[in-house]
PDB file of C-alpha atoms in Angstrom:
ATOM      1  CA  MET A 134      29.546  12.605  22.235  1.00  0.00           C
ATOM      2  CA  ALA A 135      26.626  14.380  20.806  1.00  0.00           C
ATOM      3  CA  GLN A 136      28.377  15.163  17.799  1.00  0.00           C
ATOM      4  CA  THR A 137      29.181  11.879  16.807  1.00  0.00           C
ATOM      5  CA  ASN A 138      26.316  11.896  14.135  1.00  0.00           C
ATOM      6  CA  TYR A 139      27.099  14.730  12.535  1.00  0.00           C
ATOM      7  CA  ILE A 140      29.802  15.056   9.626  1.00  0.00           C
ATOM      8  CA  SER A 141      30.943  17.147   6.798  1.00  0.00           C
ATOM      9  CA  THR A 142      30.328  16.369   3.106  1.00  0.00           C
ATOM     10  CA  LEU A 143      34.006  16.314   2.743  1.00  0.00           C
ATOM     11  CA  ASN A 144      34.452  13.231   4.530  1.00  0.00           C
ATOM     12  CA  PHE A 145      32.326  11.073   1.559  1.00  0.00           C
ATOM     13  CA  GLU A 146      32.914   7.734   2.444  1.00  0.00           C
ATOM     14  CA  GLU A 147      31.635   8.250   6.032  1.00  0.00           C
ATOM     15  CA  LEU A 148      28.653  10.012   4.255  1.00  0.00           C
ATOM     16  CA  GLN A 149      27.565   7.325   1.718  1.00  0.00           C
ATOM     17  CA  VAL A 150      26.627   4.392   3.764  1.00  0.00           C
ATOM     18  CA  PRO A 151      24.805   6.229   6.762  1.00  0.00           C
ATOM     19  CA  VAL A 152      22.355   8.142   4.166  1.00  0.00           C
ATOM     20  CA  LYS A 153      21.839   5.126   2.196  1.00  0.00           C
ATOM     21  CA  ALA A 154      21.059   2.863   5.030  1.00  0.00           C
ATOM     22  CA  SER A 155      18.537   5.714   7.014  1.00  0.00           C
ATOM     23  CA  THR A 156      16.788   6.338   3.772  1.00  0.00           C
ATOM     24  CA  VAL A 157      15.714   2.898   2.755  1.00  0.00           C
ATOM     25  CA  PHE A 158      15.040   2.341   5.956  1.00  0.00           C
ATOM     26  CA  ALA A 159      12.611   5.054   6.792  1.00  0.00           C
ATOM     27  CA  ALA A 160      11.002   4.173   3.522  1.00  0.00           C
ATOM     28  CA  HIS A 161       9.791   0.893   4.217  1.00  0.00           C
ATOM     29  CA  GLU A 162       9.201   1.937   7.873  1.00  0.00           C
ATOM     30  CA  SER A 163       6.927   4.575   6.630  1.00  0.00           C
ATOM     31  CA  SER A 164       5.313   3.017   3.421  1.00  0.00           C
ATOM     32  CA  ILE A 165       2.224   0.611   4.002  1.00  0.00           C
ATOM     33  CA  PHE A 166       3.124  -1.079   0.624  1.00  0.00           C
ATOM     34  CA  LEU A 167       6.602  -1.043  -0.415  1.00  0.00           C
ATOM     35  CA  GLY A 168       6.989  -4.188   2.125  1.00  0.00           C
ATOM     36  CA  GLY A 169       4.862  -6.663  -0.105  1.00  0.00           C
ATOM     37  CA  GLN A 170       2.291  -7.316   2.978  1.00  0.00           C
ATOM     38  CA  LEU A 171      -0.773  -6.117   1.638  1.00  0.00           C
ATOM     39  CA  ILE A 172      -0.054  -5.878  -2.025  1.00  0.00           C
ATOM     40  CA  PRO A 173       2.030  -8.431  -3.677  1.00  0.00           C
ATOM     41  CA  VAL A 174       5.055  -7.310  -5.239  1.00  0.00           C
ATOM     42  CA  VAL A 175       6.664  -8.651  -8.552  1.00  0.00           C
ATOM     43  CA  ASN A 176       9.812  -7.832  -9.995  1.00  0.00           C
ATOM     44  CA  ALA A 177       9.857  -6.171 -13.118  1.00  0.00           C
ATOM     45  CA  PRO A 178      13.151  -6.050 -14.794  1.00  0.00           C
ATOM     46  CA  THR A 179      12.121  -4.365 -18.196  1.00  0.00           C
ATOM     47  CA  GLY A 180      10.141  -1.991 -16.660  1.00  0.00           C
ATOM     48  CA  VAL A 181       6.912  -3.537 -17.557  1.00  0.00           C
ATOM     49  CA  LEU A 182       4.888  -5.792 -15.983  1.00  0.00           C
ATOM     50  CA  ARG A 183       2.287  -8.086 -17.502  1.00  0.00           C
ATOM     51  CA  VAL A 184      -0.355  -9.928 -15.527  1.00  0.00           C
ATOM     52  CA  PRO A 185      -2.531 -12.369 -16.823  1.00  0.00           C
ATOM     53  CA  GLU A 186      -6.117 -12.382 -15.040  1.00  0.00           C
ATOM     54  CA  LEU A 187      -7.419 -16.166 -16.436  1.00  0.00           C
ATOM     55  CA  ALA A 188     -11.185 -16.526 -16.654  1.00  0.00           C
ATOM     56  CA  ALA A 189     -12.980 -18.954 -14.557  1.00  0.00           C
ATOM     57  CA  VAL A 190     -13.910 -22.465 -15.570  1.00  0.00           C
ATOM     58  CA  THR A 191     -16.640 -24.987 -14.588  1.00  0.00           C
ATOM     59  CA  ALA A 192     -15.209 -28.626 -14.061  1.00  0.00           C
ATOM     60  CA  GLU A 193     -17.496 -31.616 -15.159  1.00  0.00           C
ATOM     61  CA  THR A 194     -18.526 -34.269 -13.216  1.00  0.00           C
ATOM     62  CA  VAL A 195     -17.565 -37.824 -14.493  1.00  0.00           C
ATOM     63  CA  THR A 196     -19.794 -40.343 -12.795  1.00  0.00           C
ATOM     64  CA  ARG A 197     -18.672 -43.955 -12.253  1.00  0.00           C
ATOM     65  CA  GLY A 198     -20.611 -45.529 -14.915  1.00  0.00           C
ATOM     66  CA  GLY A 199     -19.355 -42.868 -17.642  1.00  0.00           C
ATOM     67  CA  SER A 200     -15.319 -42.631 -16.737  1.00  0.00           C
ATOM     68  CA  ASN A 201     -14.102 -45.372 -18.936  1.00  0.00           C
ATOM     69  CA  VAL A 202     -16.287 -43.875 -21.597  1.00  0.00           C
ATOM     70  CA  ASP A 203     -16.753 -40.298 -21.725  1.00  0.00           C
ATOM     71  CA  ASP A 204     -13.473 -37.713 -22.532  1.00  0.00           C
ATOM     72  CA  LEU A 205     -13.598 -34.415 -20.553  1.00  0.00           C
ATOM     73  CA  SER A 206     -14.258 -31.369 -22.662  1.00  0.00           C
ATOM     74  CA  VAL A 207     -11.278 -29.218 -23.181  1.00  0.00           C
ATOM     75  CA  LEU A 208     -11.123 -26.092 -21.220  1.00  0.00           C
ATOM     76  CA  THR A 209      -9.732 -23.101 -22.113  1.00  0.00           C
ATOM     77  CA  PRO A 210      -9.241 -19.925 -19.545  1.00  0.00           C
ATOM     78  CA  SER A 211      -9.685 -16.584 -21.608  1.00  0.00           C
ATOM     79  CA  PRO A 212      -7.182 -14.777 -20.011  1.00  0.00           C
ATOM     80  CA  THR A 213      -7.109 -10.854 -19.956  1.00  0.00           C
ATOM     81  CA  LYS A 214      -4.009  -8.682 -20.182  1.00  0.00           C
ATOM     82  CA  ASN A 215      -3.089  -6.139 -17.411  1.00  0.00           C
ATOM     83  CA  ASP A 216       0.060  -4.194 -17.987  1.00  0.00           C
ATOM     84  CA  ILE A 217       1.419  -2.152 -15.128  1.00  0.00           C
ATOM     85  CA  ASP A 218       4.361   0.312 -16.384  1.00  0.00           C
ATOM     86  CA  VAL A 219       7.064   1.314 -13.689  1.00  0.00           C
ATOM     87  CA  ASP A 220       7.162   4.986 -12.775  1.00  0.00           C
ATOM     88  CA  LEU A 221       9.943   6.665 -11.278  1.00  0.00           C
ATOM     89  CA  TYR A 222       9.647   8.276  -7.796  1.00  0.00           C
ATOM     90  CA  ALA A 223      13.085  10.777  -6.754  1.00  0.00           C
ATOM     91  CA  ALA A 224      13.900  13.121  -4.153  1.00  0.00           C
ATOM     92  CA  ARG A 225      16.436  15.107  -4.283  1.00  0.00           C
ATOM     93  CA  SER A 226      18.983  17.490  -1.691  1.00  0.00           C
ATOM     94  CA  VAL A 227      22.332  19.236  -2.148  1.00  0.00           C
ATOM     95  CA  LEU A 228      24.477  19.008   0.647  1.00  0.00           C
ATOM     96  CA  ARG A 229      26.934  21.551   0.349  1.00  0.00           C
ATOM     97  CA  ASP A 230      30.562  21.038   2.064  1.00  0.00           C
ATOM     98  CA  LEU A 231      29.858  23.950   4.625  1.00  0.00           C
ATOM     99  CA  GLY A 232      29.226  22.625   7.974  1.00  0.00           C
ATOM    100  CA  SER A 233      28.129  19.641   9.758  1.00  0.00           C
ATOM    101  CA  ILE A 234      25.216  17.168   8.309  1.00  0.00           C
ATOM    102  CA  ASP A 235      23.375  14.846  10.362  1.00  0.00           C
ATOM    103  CA  ALA A 236      23.225  11.951   7.532  1.00  0.00           C
ATOM    104  CA  ASN A 237      20.795   9.755   9.385  1.00  0.00           C
ATOM    105  CA  GLU A 238      18.033  13.100   9.022  1.00  0.00           C
ATOM    106  CA  ILE A 239      18.947  13.583   5.476  1.00  0.00           C
ATOM    107  CA  GLY A 240      18.025   9.638   4.337  1.00  0.00           C
ATOM    108  CA  ARG A 241      14.723  10.283   6.793  1.00  0.00           C
ATOM    109  CA  VAL A 242      13.707  12.929   4.771  1.00  0.00           C
ATOM    110  CA  LEU A 243      14.482  11.397   1.612  1.00  0.00           C
ATOM    111  CA  GLY A 244      13.064   8.173   2.300  1.00  0.00           C
ATOM    112  CA  ASN A 245       9.889   9.557   3.394  1.00  0.00           C
ATOM    113  CA  ALA A 246       9.489  11.627   0.610  1.00  0.00           C
ATOM    114  CA  VAL A 247       9.638   8.653  -2.163  1.00  0.00           C
ATOM    115  CA  SER A 248       7.648   6.227   0.194  1.00  0.00           C
ATOM    116  CA  THR A 249       4.861   9.096   0.494  1.00  0.00           C
ATOM    117  CA  ALA A 250       4.819   9.467  -3.541  1.00  0.00           C
ATOM    118  CA  PHE A 251       4.259   6.102  -3.967  1.00  0.00           C
ATOM    119  CA  ASP A 252       1.631   5.339  -1.593  1.00  0.00           C
ATOM    120  CA  LYS A 253      -0.213   7.836  -2.564  1.00  0.00           C
ATOM    121  CA  ALA A 254      -0.256   6.463  -6.249  1.00  0.00           C
ATOM    122  CA  VAL A 255      -1.441   3.026  -5.004  1.00  0.00           C
ATOM    123  CA  ILE A 256      -4.261   4.738  -3.071  1.00  0.00           C
ATOM    124  CA  ALA A 257      -5.273   6.907  -6.570  1.00  0.00           C
ATOM    125  CA  ALA A 258      -4.919   3.019  -8.249  1.00  0.00           C
ATOM    126  CA  ILE A 259      -7.452   1.739  -5.513  1.00  0.00           C
ATOM    127  CA  GLY A 260      -9.580   4.739  -5.880  1.00  0.00           C
ATOM    128  CA  GLY A 261      -9.554   4.588  -9.626  1.00  0.00           C
ATOM    129  CA  ALA A 262     -10.749   0.876 -10.073  1.00  0.00           C
ATOM    130  CA  THR A 263     -12.668  -0.630  -7.629  1.00  0.00           C
ATOM    131  CA  THR A 264     -16.311  -1.266  -6.419  1.00  0.00           C
ATOM    132  CA  GLU A 265     -17.953   1.729  -4.658  1.00  0.00           C
ATOM    133  CA  GLN A 266     -20.371   1.167  -1.728  1.00  0.00           C
ATOM    134  CA  GLU A 267     -22.230   3.884  -0.383  1.00  0.00           C
ATOM    135  CA  ASN A 268     -22.414   4.393   3.523  1.00  0.00           C
ATOM    136  CA  ALA A 269     -25.977   3.440   4.329  1.00  0.00           C
ATOM    137  CA  GLU A 270     -25.871   4.399   7.740  1.00  0.00           C
ATOM    138  CA  SER A 271     -27.565   7.264   9.927  1.00  0.00           C
ATOM    139  CA  GLY A 272     -25.260  10.242   9.790  1.00  0.00           C
ATOM    140  CA  GLY A 273     -22.297   8.263   7.545  1.00  0.00           C
ATOM    141  CA  ASP A 274     -20.493   7.560  10.114  1.00  0.00           C
ATOM    142  CA  LEU A 275     -17.937   4.335   9.687  1.00  0.00           C
ATOM    143  CA  THR A 276     -19.243   1.451  11.403  1.00  0.00           C
ATOM    144  CA  VAL A 277     -18.225  -1.905  11.657  1.00  0.00           C
ATOM    145  CA  ASP A 278     -21.609  -3.411   9.951  1.00  0.00           C
ATOM    146  CA  GLU A 279     -20.382  -1.304   6.728  1.00  0.00           C
ATOM    147  CA  ILE A 280     -17.213  -3.238   6.733  1.00  0.00           C
ATOM    148  CA  PHE A 281     -18.837  -6.563   6.702  1.00  0.00           C
ATOM    149  CA  LYS A 282     -20.969  -5.429   4.317  1.00  0.00           C
ATOM    150  CA  ALA A 283     -18.093  -4.479   2.052  1.00  0.00           C
ATOM    151  CA  VAL A 284     -16.555  -7.962   3.250  1.00  0.00           C
ATOM    152  CA  GLY A 285     -19.585 -10.137   1.790  1.00  0.00           C
ATOM    153  CA  THR A 286     -19.618  -8.180  -1.689  1.00  0.00           C
ATOM    154  CA  ILE A 287     -16.152  -9.358  -2.027  1.00  0.00           C
ATOM    155  CA  ARG A 288     -16.423 -12.693  -0.800  1.00  0.00           C
ATOM    156  CA  GLY A 289     -19.546 -12.748  -2.882  1.00  0.00           C
ATOM    157  CA  ASN A 290     -17.211 -12.299  -5.767  1.00  0.00           C
ATOM    158  CA  GLY A 291     -15.150 -15.154  -5.263  1.00  0.00           C
ATOM    159  CA  GLU A 292     -12.386 -13.928  -3.383  1.00  0.00           C
ATOM    160  CA  THR A 293     -11.459 -16.549  -0.810  1.00  0.00           C
ATOM    161  CA  GLY A 294      -8.080 -15.196   0.663  1.00  0.00           C
ATOM    162  CA  GLN A 295      -6.565 -12.782   3.429  1.00  0.00           C
ATOM    163  CA  LEU A 296      -8.384  -9.618   2.869  1.00  0.00           C
ATOM    164  CA  TYR A 297      -7.144  -6.019   4.116  1.00  0.00           C
ATOM    165  CA  GLY A 298      -8.628  -2.898   5.014  1.00  0.00           C
ATOM    166  CA  LEU A 299      -7.206   0.910   4.899  1.00  0.00           C
ATOM    167  CA  VAL A 300      -9.017   3.527   7.505  1.00  0.00           C
ATOM    168  CA  SER A 301      -9.102   7.323   6.702  1.00  0.00           C
ATOM    169  CA  THR A 302      -8.143   9.401   9.595  1.00  0.00           C
ATOM    170  CA  THR A 303     -11.041  11.629   9.176  1.00  0.00           C
ATOM    171  CA  VAL A 304     -13.291   8.576  10.183  1.00  0.00           C
ATOM    172  CA  TYR A 305     -11.238   6.415  12.382  1.00  0.00           C
ATOM    173  CA  ASN A 306     -12.683   7.991  15.401  1.00  0.00           C
ATOM    174  CA  GLU A 307     -16.193   7.207  14.199  1.00  0.00           C
ATOM    175  CA  LEU A 308     -15.137   3.144  13.673  1.00  0.00           C
ATOM    176  CA  MET A 309     -13.303   3.103  17.183  1.00  0.00           C
ATOM    177  CA  LYS A 310     -16.419   4.484  18.612  1.00  0.00           C
ATOM    178  CA  ASP A 311     -18.648   1.856  17.111  1.00  0.00           C
ATOM    179  CA  ILE A 312     -16.165  -0.402  18.269  1.00  0.00           C
ATOM    180  CA  GLY A 313     -16.543   0.672  21.625  1.00  0.00           C
ATOM    181  CA  SER A 314     -20.278   0.424  21.909  1.00  0.00           C
ATOM    182  CA  THR A 315     -22.179  -1.937  23.992  1.00  0.00           C
ATOM    183  CA  SER A 316     -22.819  -3.706  20.964  1.00  0.00           C
ATOM    184  CA  TYR A 317     -19.240  -5.252  21.319  1.00  0.00           C
ATOM    185  CA  ALA A 318     -18.935  -5.097  25.082  1.00  0.00           C
ATOM    186  CA  GLY A 319     -17.002  -7.376  27.006  1.00  0.00           C
ATOM    187  CA  GLY A 320     -15.011  -9.147  24.258  1.00  0.00           C
ATOM    188  CA  ASP A 321     -11.635  -9.365  23.608  1.00  0.00           C
ATOM    189  CA  PHE A 322     -11.553  -7.727  20.141  1.00  0.00           C
ATOM    190  CA  GLN A 323     -12.897  -4.285  21.783  1.00  0.00           C
ATOM    191  CA  THR A 324     -10.791  -4.641  25.006  1.00  0.00           C
ATOM    192  CA  GLU A 325      -7.381  -5.337  22.717  1.00  0.00           C
ATOM    193  CA  ALA A 326      -9.011  -2.365  20.607  1.00  0.00           C
ATOM    194  CA  MET A 327      -9.370   0.168  23.160  1.00  0.00           C
ATOM    195  CA  ARG A 328      -6.459  -0.684  24.741  1.00  0.00           C
ATOM    196  CA  SER A 329      -4.106  -0.086  22.182  1.00  0.00           C
ATOM    197  CA  GLY A 330      -6.140   1.590  18.862  1.00  0.00           C
ATOM    198  CA  PHE A 331      -4.901  -1.845  17.293  1.00  0.00           C
ATOM    199  CA  MET A 332      -8.406  -2.865  15.299  1.00  0.00           C
ATOM    200  CA  GLY A 333      -6.439  -5.967  14.395  1.00  0.00           C
ATOM    201  CA  ASN A 334      -8.738  -8.190  12.313  1.00  0.00           C
ATOM    202  CA  ILE A 335     -12.651  -6.941  11.764  1.00  0.00           C
ATOM    203  CA  GLY A 336     -14.567  -9.560   9.775  1.00  0.00           C
ATOM    204  CA  GLY A 337     -11.303 -11.400   8.543  1.00  0.00           C
ATOM    205  CA  VAL A 338      -9.830  -8.044   7.369  1.00  0.00           C
ATOM    206  CA  GLN A 339      -6.844  -6.867   8.766  1.00  0.00           C
ATOM    207  CA  MET A 340      -7.197  -3.206   9.121  1.00  0.00           C
ATOM    208  CA  PHE A 341      -4.522  -0.356   9.138  1.00  0.00           C
ATOM    209  CA  VAL A 342      -5.074   3.346   9.539  1.00  0.00           C
ATOM    210  CA  THR A 343      -3.378   5.687   6.863  1.00  0.00           C
ATOM    211  CA  SER A 344      -3.608   9.679   6.018  1.00  0.00           C
ATOM    212  CA  TYR A 345      -2.972   8.952   2.686  1.00  0.00           C
ATOM    213  CA  LEU A 346      -6.662   7.546   1.908  1.00  0.00           C
ATOM    214  CA  THR A 347      -8.407  10.744   0.988  1.00  0.00           C
ATOM    215  CA  ASP A 348     -10.762  12.039  -2.121  1.00  0.00           C
ATOM    216  CA  ALA A 349      -7.728  13.508  -3.666  1.00  0.00           C
ATOM    217  CA  ASN A 350      -5.589  11.153  -3.639  1.00  0.00           C
ATOM    218  CA  ALA A 351      -8.319   8.674  -4.839  1.00  0.00           C
ATOM    219  CA  GLY A 352      -9.307  10.833  -7.434  1.00  0.00           C
ATOM    220  CA  LEU A 353     -12.691  11.343  -6.206  1.00  0.00           C
ATOM    221  CA  SER A 354     -14.383  14.617  -6.200  1.00  0.00           C
ATOM    222  CA  SER A 355     -16.853  15.061  -2.868  1.00  0.00           C
ATOM    223  CA  HIS A 356     -16.996  11.116  -2.257  1.00  0.00           C
ATOM    224  CA  ASN A 357     -16.056  11.399   1.189  1.00  0.00           C
ATOM    225  CA  VAL A 358     -13.674   8.280   1.342  1.00  0.00           C
ATOM    226  CA  GLN A 359     -13.855   6.288   4.434  1.00  0.00           C
ATOM    227  CA  CYS A 360     -12.437   2.965   4.086  1.00  0.00           C
ATOM    228  CA  ALA A 361     -11.184   0.622   1.256  1.00  0.00           C
ATOM    229  CA  ILE A 362     -11.011  -3.262   1.348  1.00  0.00           C
ATOM    230  CA  PHE A 363      -9.358  -5.468  -0.769  1.00  0.00           C
ATOM    231  CA  GLY A 364      -7.642  -8.707  -1.635  1.00  0.00           C
ATOM    232  CA  ALA A 365      -4.566  -9.266  -2.166  1.00  0.00           C
ATOM    233  CA  ASP A 366      -5.314 -10.374  -5.901  1.00  0.00           C
ATOM    234  CA  ALA A 367      -6.915  -7.365  -6.509  1.00  0.00           C
ATOM    235  CA  TYR A 368      -3.471  -5.382  -7.396  1.00  0.00           C
ATOM    236  CA  ARG A 369      -0.526  -6.017  -7.951  1.00  0.00           C
ATOM    237  CA  ILE A 370       2.663  -3.995  -7.795  1.00  0.00           C
ATOM    238  CA  ALA A 371       5.976  -3.729 -10.095  1.00  0.00           C
ATOM    239  CA  MET A 372       9.258  -3.310  -8.952  1.00  0.00           C
ATOM    240  CA  GLN A 373      12.172  -2.732 -11.309  1.00  0.00           C
ATOM    241  CA  LYS A 374      14.332  -1.260  -8.242  1.00  0.00           C
ATOM    242  CA  ASN A 375      13.634  -1.068  -5.026  1.00  0.00           C
ATOM    243  CA  VAL A 376      14.519   2.608  -2.980  1.00  0.00           C
ATOM    244  CA  ASP A 377      18.088   3.305  -3.717  1.00  0.00           C
ATOM    245  CA  VAL A 378      20.149   6.398  -2.935  1.00  0.00           C
ATOM    246  CA  GLU A 379      23.133   7.844  -5.267  1.00  0.00           C
ATOM    247  CA  ILE A 380      25.667  10.592  -4.503  1.00  0.00           C
ATOM    248  CA  ALA A 381      27.403  12.594  -6.595  1.00  0.00           C
ATOM    249  CA  ARG A 382      29.868  15.706  -6.408  1.00  0.00           C
ATOM    250  CA  ARG A 383      28.517  18.807  -7.980  1.00  0.00           C
ATOM    251  CA  ALA A 384      31.116  21.358  -8.075  1.00  0.00           C
ATOM    252  CA  GLU A 385      28.414  24.076  -8.944  1.00  0.00           C
ATOM    253  CA  ALA A 386      27.044  23.696  -5.473  1.00  0.00           C
ATOM    254  CA  VAL A 387      30.219  22.879  -3.566  1.00  0.00           C
ATOM    255  CA  GLY A 388      29.087  19.794  -2.408  1.00  0.00           C
ATOM    256  CA  PHE A 389      27.014  16.637  -3.203  1.00  0.00           C
ATOM    257  CA  ASP A 390      24.007  15.498  -4.966  1.00  0.00           C
ATOM    258  CA  VAL A 391      21.511  13.349  -2.845  1.00  0.00           C
ATOM    259  CA  VAL A 392      19.260  11.459  -5.073  1.00  0.00           C
ATOM    260  CA  ALA A 393      16.783   8.985  -3.355  1.00  0.00           C
ATOM    261  CA  SER A 394      14.958   6.939  -5.887  1.00  0.00           C
ATOM    262  CA  LEU A 395      12.646   3.755  -6.593  1.00  0.00           C
ATOM    263  CA  HIS A 396      11.378   2.400  -9.678  1.00  0.00           C
ATOM    264  CA  ALA A 397       7.878   1.190  -9.381  1.00  0.00           C
ATOM    265  CA  GLY A 398       4.280   0.388 -10.332  1.00  0.00           C
ATOM    266  CA  VAL A 399       1.035  -0.416  -9.424  1.00  0.00           C
ATOM    267  CA  GLY A 400      -2.291  -1.690 -11.337  1.00  0.00           C
ATOM    268  CA  ALA A 401      -5.238  -3.180 -10.627  1.00  0.00           C
ATOM    269  CA  ILE A 402      -6.153  -6.569 -11.667  1.00  0.00           C
ATOM    270  CA  ASP A 403      -9.403  -7.308 -10.392  1.00  0.00           C
ATOM    271  CA  ALA A 404     -11.778  -4.680  -9.470  1.00  0.00           C
ATOM    272  CA  GLY A 405     -14.106  -7.143  -8.205  1.00  0.00           C
ATOM    273  CA  ARG A 406     -11.997  -7.919  -5.397  1.00  0.00           C
ATOM    274  CA  SER A 407     -12.226  -4.473  -3.762  1.00  0.00           C
ATOM    275  CA  VAL A 408     -14.443  -2.173  -2.429  1.00  0.00           C
ATOM    276  CA  LEU A 409     -14.433   1.533  -2.054  1.00  0.00           C
ATOM    277  CA  ILE A 410     -16.617   2.609   1.129  1.00  0.00           C
ATOM    278  CA  ILE A 411     -17.819   6.267   0.239  1.00  0.00           C
ATOM    279  CA  ASN A 412     -20.162   8.630   2.408  1.00  0.00           C
ATOM    280  CA  GLU A 413     -21.632  11.123  -0.110  1.00  0.00           C
ATOM    281  CA  SER A 414     -24.570  11.758   2.542  1.00  0.00           C
TER     282      SER A 414
END
């Protein structure tokens, strides 16, 4: 029974389905962004997505006495065109006819490779087009107060929807220590955070921890990025083709090429709806 997961590439039909299923599953399980919960995903069949950003307009107030006399002014929102090009993310493996293969393991490795590359590209977009907030805390530790400050900045720029936060693994312990301090003692928020490590909502921000939020991935130099907070309308993901797998015979290798791919792109729409907390101390 222990050998049932291991098959040979000679049995092509038995190989194809489990490899594809495990690749797609692994990619979406390990990715923060592919599911579309944090950043909306929009289909882009042509490989280019144009997202218009409309400027705000001011509504008029018509009084009762003038309601039958005055016409409303014509308001034409000024659009800003944001074009997002789709990129190709792919990972390839060669499976020879020699020996037994765990199809689930091949899929897991390829799926993780594709999702990691894409998540790092999203982090680069966040780091390249956002409002920077220098951490003013003593010692530069990430605290709940710094998150509240970032929320205030985003709300002040007109974002009223759900906010999301990414915390770097390098400062996760700092934030958890602040939550565990006497300032938040006795509340359900502290109890749940300390019990399970799930921070939940902080100031209306759904928080997630990621190892991808680093200076290198965000395109920063010695900024010590700590946290990114953004609204859903700050960015968009263009999706031409979600995670897929192709398997083709390659005689030169006496086996099969297995290629996992993703056709997607990400772009910033409104940098005012996003804040990057950094520590330059």
